[in-house]
mmCIF file of C-alpha atoms in Angstrom:
data_model
loop_
_atom_site.group_PDB
_atom_site.id
_atom_site.type_symbol
_atom_site.label_atom_id
_atom_site.label_comp_id
_atom_site.label_asym_id
_atom_site.label_seq_id
_atom_site.Cartn_x
_atom_site.Cartn_y
_atom_site.Cartn_z
ATOM 1 C CA MET A 1 20.447 112.230 7.821
ATOM 2 C CA GLN A 2 20.419 112.863 11.517
ATOM 3 C CA ALA A 3 23.570 113.983 13.355
ATOM 4 C CA GLY A 4 24.675 111.935 16.364
ATOM 5 C CA PRO A 5 24.880 113.330 19.824
ATOM 6 C CA ALA A 6 27.403 116.137 20.266
ATOM 7 C CA VAL A 7 30.654 114.912 21.802
ATOM 8 C CA PRO A 8 31.823 117.367 24.443
ATOM 9 C CA ALA A 9 35.337 118.683 24.107
ATOM 10 C CA PRO A 10 37.793 117.069 26.525
ATOM 11 C CA ARG A 11 38.269 119.055 29.736
ATOM 12 C CA VAL A 12 41.914 119.806 30.386
ATOM 13 C CA ASP A 13 42.885 120.693 33.926
ATOM 14 C CA ASP A 14 45.273 123.648 34.049
ATOM 15 C CA GLN A 15 47.452 121.826 36.459
ATOM 16 C CA LEU A 16 48.013 119.063 33.879
ATOM 17 C CA SER A 17 48.999 121.444 31.149
ATOM 18 C CA LEU A 18 52.619 122.101 30.248
ATOM 19 C CA THR A 19 52.533 125.286 32.274
ATOM 20 C CA GLY A 20 50.886 123.619 35.309
ATOM 21 C CA ARG A 21 52.440 121.971 38.350
ATOM 22 C CA ALA A 22 50.962 118.421 38.440
ATOM 23 C CA LEU A 23 52.561 117.343 35.174
ATOM 24 C CA TRP A 24 56.050 118.466 36.230
ATOM 25 C CA ASP A 25 55.637 116.963 39.711
ATOM 26 C CA GLY A 26 55.066 113.623 38.040
ATOM 27 C CA LEU A 27 58.095 114.006 35.791
ATOM 28 C CA ARG A 28 60.542 114.997 38.528
ATOM 29 C CA ASP A 29 63.732 112.898 38.480
ATOM 30 C CA ARG A 30 62.706 111.468 35.081
ATOM 31 C CA ARG A 31 64.622 111.736 31.813
ATOM 32 C CA VAL A 32 62.626 113.653 29.269
ATOM 33 C CA ILE A 33 63.013 115.287 25.840
ATOM 34 C CA LEU A 34 61.501 118.752 25.715
ATOM 35 C CA GLN A 35 60.194 119.933 22.363
ATOM 36 C CA LEU A 36 60.505 123.737 22.342
ATOM 37 C CA VAL A 37 58.399 126.235 20.430
ATOM 38 C CA ASN A 38 61.396 127.248 18.278
ATOM 39 C CA GLY A 39 61.603 123.603 16.976
ATOM 40 C CA ALA A 40 64.674 122.600 19.031
ATOM 41 C CA GLU A 41 64.757 119.629 21.412
ATOM 42 C CA LEU A 42 66.469 119.533 24.750
ATOM 43 C CA GLY A 43 67.034 116.244 26.586
ATOM 44 C CA GLY A 44 67.804 115.794 30.241
ATOM 45 C CA THR A 45 66.518 115.022 33.699
ATOM 46 C CA VAL A 46 63.857 117.205 35.397
ATOM 47 C CA VAL A 47 65.474 118.398 38.607
ATOM 48 C CA ALA A 48 62.854 120.882 39.884
ATOM 49 C CA HIS A 49 60.256 123.370 38.714
ATOM 50 C CA SER A 50 58.594 126.571 39.784
ATOM 51 C CA GLY A 51 55.425 128.228 38.573
ATOM 52 C CA SER A 52 57.059 129.474 35.355
ATOM 53 C CA ASP A 53 60.381 127.585 34.891
ATOM 54 C CA ILE A 54 61.800 124.048 34.752
ATOM 55 C CA ALA A 55 65.255 123.175 36.041
ATOM 56 C CA LEU A 56 66.603 120.499 33.698
ATOM 57 C CA ALA A 57 69.988 118.688 33.989
ATOM 58 C CA ARG A 58 71.059 118.398 30.400
ATOM 59 C CA ALA A 59 71.867 114.879 29.218
ATOM 60 C CA SER A 60 74.863 116.067 27.161
ATOM 61 C CA ASP A 61 76.918 117.482 29.993
ATOM 62 C CA GLY A 62 74.835 117.483 33.217
ATOM 63 C CA THR A 63 74.644 121.245 33.387
ATOM 64 C CA VAL A 64 71.413 122.378 35.101
ATOM 65 C CA VAL A 65 69.593 124.912 32.942
ATOM 66 C CA SER A 66 66.370 126.856 33.436
ATOM 67 C CA VAL A 67 63.737 126.454 30.743
ATOM 68 C CA PRO A 68 60.611 128.632 30.785
ATOM 69 C CA LYS A 69 57.452 126.504 30.782
ATOM 70 C CA ALA A 70 55.981 128.853 28.138
ATOM 71 C CA GLU A 71 58.743 127.801 25.693
ATOM 72 C CA VAL A 72 57.845 124.083 25.947
ATOM 73 C CA LYS A 73 55.605 122.813 23.207
ATOM 74 C CA GLY A 74 55.680 119.113 24.100
ATOM 75 C CA VAL A 75 57.315 116.543 26.337
ATOM 76 C CA ARG A 76 58.467 113.011 25.641
ATOM 77 C CA ALA A 77 59.228 110.990 28.751
ATOM 78 C CA ARG A 78 61.629 108.146 28.419
ATOM 79 C CA PRO A 79 60.534 104.857 29.963
ATOM 80 C CA LEU A 80 62.010 104.285 33.384
ATOM 81 C CA THR A 81 64.913 101.883 33.353
ATOM 82 C CA THR A 82 66.938 100.610 36.290
ATOM 83 C CA ARG A 83 69.837 102.931 35.315
ATOM 84 C CA ASP A 84 67.619 106.038 34.971
ATOM 85 C CA SER A 85 65.515 105.493 38.024
ATOM 86 C CA GLY A 86 68.285 104.545 40.438
ATOM 87 C CA GLY A 87 66.925 101.029 40.825
ATOM 88 C CA GLY A 88 63.537 102.498 41.708
ATOM 89 C CA LEU A 89 64.967 104.454 44.611
ATOM 90 C CA PRO A 90 63.847 108.067 45.248
ATOM 91 C CA LEU A 91 66.612 110.621 45.581
ATOM 92 C CA GLY A 92 66.474 110.684 49.387
ATOM 93 C CA ASN A 93 66.971 106.914 49.585
ATOM 94 C CA ARG A 94 69.913 106.590 47.188
ATOM 95 C CA PRO A 95 73.253 105.778 48.761
ATOM 96 C CA THR A 96 75.628 108.712 49.259
ATOM 97 C CA ASP A 97 78.690 106.594 50.259
ATOM 98 C CA SER A 98 80.649 105.834 47.108
ATOM 99 C CA GLY A 99 83.074 103.516 48.947
ATOM 100 C CA HIS A 100 86.160 105.699 48.358
ATOM 101 C CA ALA A 101 86.866 106.183 52.090
ATOM 102 C CA LEU A 102 86.589 102.468 52.730
ATOM 103 C CA TYR A 103 88.820 101.847 49.693
ATOM 104 C CA GLY A 104 91.469 104.207 51.120
ATOM 105 C CA GLY A 105 91.302 102.416 54.482
ATOM 106 C CA GLY A 106 91.761 99.043 52.785
ATOM 107 C CA VAL A 107 94.756 100.326 50.847
ATOM 108 C CA ALA A 108 96.290 101.735 54.137
ATOM 109 C CA LEU A 109 95.764 98.352 55.892
ATOM 110 C CA LEU A 110 97.392 96.502 52.984
ATOM 111 C CA SER A 111 100.293 98.931 52.832
ATOM 112 C CA PHE A 112 101.170 98.078 56.459
ATOM 113 C CA GLY A 113 100.126 94.436 56.424
ATOM 114 C CA VAL A 114 102.104 93.325 53.434
ATOM 115 C CA PRO A 115 105.534 94.467 54.677
ATOM 116 C CA PHE A 116 104.787 92.974 58.146
ATOM 117 C CA SER A 117 103.763 89.668 56.575
ATOM 118 C CA VAL A 118 106.754 89.524 54.263
ATOM 119 C CA ALA A 119 109.144 90.369 57.100
ATOM 120 C CA GLY A 120 107.526 87.799 59.422
ATOM 121 C CA THR A 121 107.655 85.123 56.735
ATOM 122 C CA ALA A 122 111.317 85.940 55.989
ATOM 123 C CA MET A 123 112.223 85.765 59.680
ATOM 124 C CA LEU A 124 110.325 82.439 59.978
ATOM 125 C CA GLY A 125 112.415 81.046 57.115
ATOM 126 C CA VAL A 126 115.707 82.369 58.607
ATOM 127 C CA CYS A 127 115.065 81.360 62.211
ATOM 128 C CA PRO A 128 112.062 79.070 62.789
ATOM 129 C CA SER A 129 112.746 78.741 66.511
ATOM 130 C CA CYS A 130 112.814 82.599 67.031
ATOM 131 C CA LEU A 131 109.089 82.958 67.858
ATOM 132 C CA TYR A 132 109.704 86.236 69.654
ATOM 133 C CA ILE A 133 110.892 87.767 66.253
ATOM 134 C CA HIS A 134 108.605 86.397 63.581
ATOM 135 C CA LEU A 135 105.299 86.069 65.481
ATOM 136 C CA PRO A 136 105.047 89.847 66.431
ATOM 137 C CA LEU A 137 105.508 90.549 62.685
ATOM 138 C CA LEU A 138 103.576 87.715 61.087
ATOM 139 C CA LEU A 139 100.366 87.761 63.173
ATOM 140 C CA PRO A 140 99.598 91.503 62.840
ATOM 141 C CA GLY A 141 100.631 91.358 59.200
ATOM 142 C CA ILE A 142 98.119 88.596 58.452
ATOM 143 C CA ALA A 143 95.401 90.414 60.366
ATOM 144 C CA LEU A 144 96.090 93.675 58.463
ATOM 145 C CA VAL A 145 96.142 91.968 55.097
ATOM 146 C CA THR A 146 92.870 90.146 55.799
ATOM 147 C CA GLY A 147 91.192 93.375 57.021
ATOM 148 C CA GLY A 148 92.495 95.290 53.976
ATOM 149 C CA ALA A 149 91.185 92.628 51.550
ATOM 150 C CA ILE A 150 87.774 92.644 53.192
ATOM 151 C CA ALA A 151 87.692 96.468 53.121
ATOM 152 C CA LEU A 152 88.568 96.517 49.411
ATOM 153 C CA LYS A 153 85.853 93.940 48.599
ATOM 154 C CA ARG A 154 83.225 95.946 50.513
ATOM 155 C CA ALA A 155 84.434 99.195 48.929
ATOM 156 C CA LYS A 156 83.915 97.755 45.475
ATOM 157 C CA GLN A 157 80.382 96.593 46.379
ATOM 158 C CA ARG A 158 79.509 100.036 47.752
ATOM 159 C CA ASN A 159 80.936 101.779 44.714
ATOM 160 C CA SER A 160 78.942 99.495 42.351
ATOM 161 C CA ALA A 161 75.739 100.105 44.306
ATOM 162 C CA PHE A 162 76.418 103.884 44.345
ATOM 163 C CA ARG A 163 77.136 104.035 40.596
ATOM 164 C CA LYS A 164 74.006 101.908 39.793
ATOM 165 C CA ALA A 165 71.731 104.043 42.006
ATOM 166 C CA TRP A 166 72.850 107.321 40.516
ATOM 167 C CA GLY A 167 73.114 106.057 36.899
ATOM 168 C CA ILE A 168 76.858 106.641 36.660
ATOM 169 C CA PRO A 169 78.395 104.340 34.073
ATOM 170 C CA LEU A 170 81.001 101.991 35.335
ATOM 171 C CA ALA A 171 84.527 102.762 34.263
ATOM 172 C CA GLY A 172 85.788 100.505 31.553
ATOM 173 C CA ARG A 173 88.780 99.484 33.594
ATOM 174 C CA MET A 174 91.161 100.704 36.235
ATOM 175 C CA GLN A 175 94.154 102.797 35.373
ATOM 176 C CA LEU A 176 97.388 102.477 37.201
ATOM 177 C CA THR A 177 99.829 105.319 36.542
ATOM 178 C CA PRO A 178 103.356 105.413 37.970
ATOM 179 C CA SER A 179 104.610 108.651 39.396
ATOM 180 C CA LEU A 180 108.244 109.811 39.942
ATOM 181 C CA ALA A 181 109.377 113.048 41.546
ATOM 182 C CA PHE A 182 112.786 114.448 42.475
ATOM 183 C CA THR A 183 113.502 117.103 45.053
ATOM 184 C CA ARG A 184 116.641 118.433 46.778
ATOM 185 C CA ALA A 185 116.014 116.102 49.688
ATOM 186 C CA GLY A 186 115.582 113.027 47.564
ATOM 187 C CA GLY A 187 112.881 111.547 45.400
ATOM 188 C CA GLU A 188 109.527 109.837 45.413
ATOM 189 C CA VAL A 189 108.227 106.869 43.512
ATOM 190 C CA GLY A 190 104.604 105.850 43.630
ATOM 191 C CA PHE A 191 101.523 104.738 41.758
ATOM 192 C CA ALA A 192 98.184 106.511 41.188
ATOM 193 C CA LEU A 193 95.192 104.163 40.859
ATOM 194 C CA ARG A 194 92.185 105.621 39.079
ATOM 195 C CA PHE A 195 88.868 103.770 39.153
#
């Protein structure tokens, strides 16, 4: 019986090995599970790497840890999803505006616009012929309420885009917490909105 032709051993480029650079360059910003030589597994996102170490943001708490490349026995890469990949956007192109400033501006506009609108409407009901009283209250109030509503809508859109791009889960619902404080000069009543 004659033996077939000898099959050459596969050539592995050092750059593609677990201690090389090319493999980790390709896995940057990807969620992976590292199989370590001691048998443990560590899941997270590859943040950066050097010649000997990998910076990994742990999936459990987001803490960035350094893992020596020599300690890695294997790597399992999770398939890219819209949530993991930031909608396919690289880190530099992901939005950095979470919409919180616009949200604060919208709340400020509404906090001035609602009292103006209510006062103008009340004055219109009391004295319909007193245009010099209710119009200076009603017109700016309506403009402020409209601007505040538009700002809140855009803030919500920006926040949704920001959370989607960075893979931050959306909060289940908003929380409204009342606050009450007493001082020698008086007291304060307010609400804290958490979203």
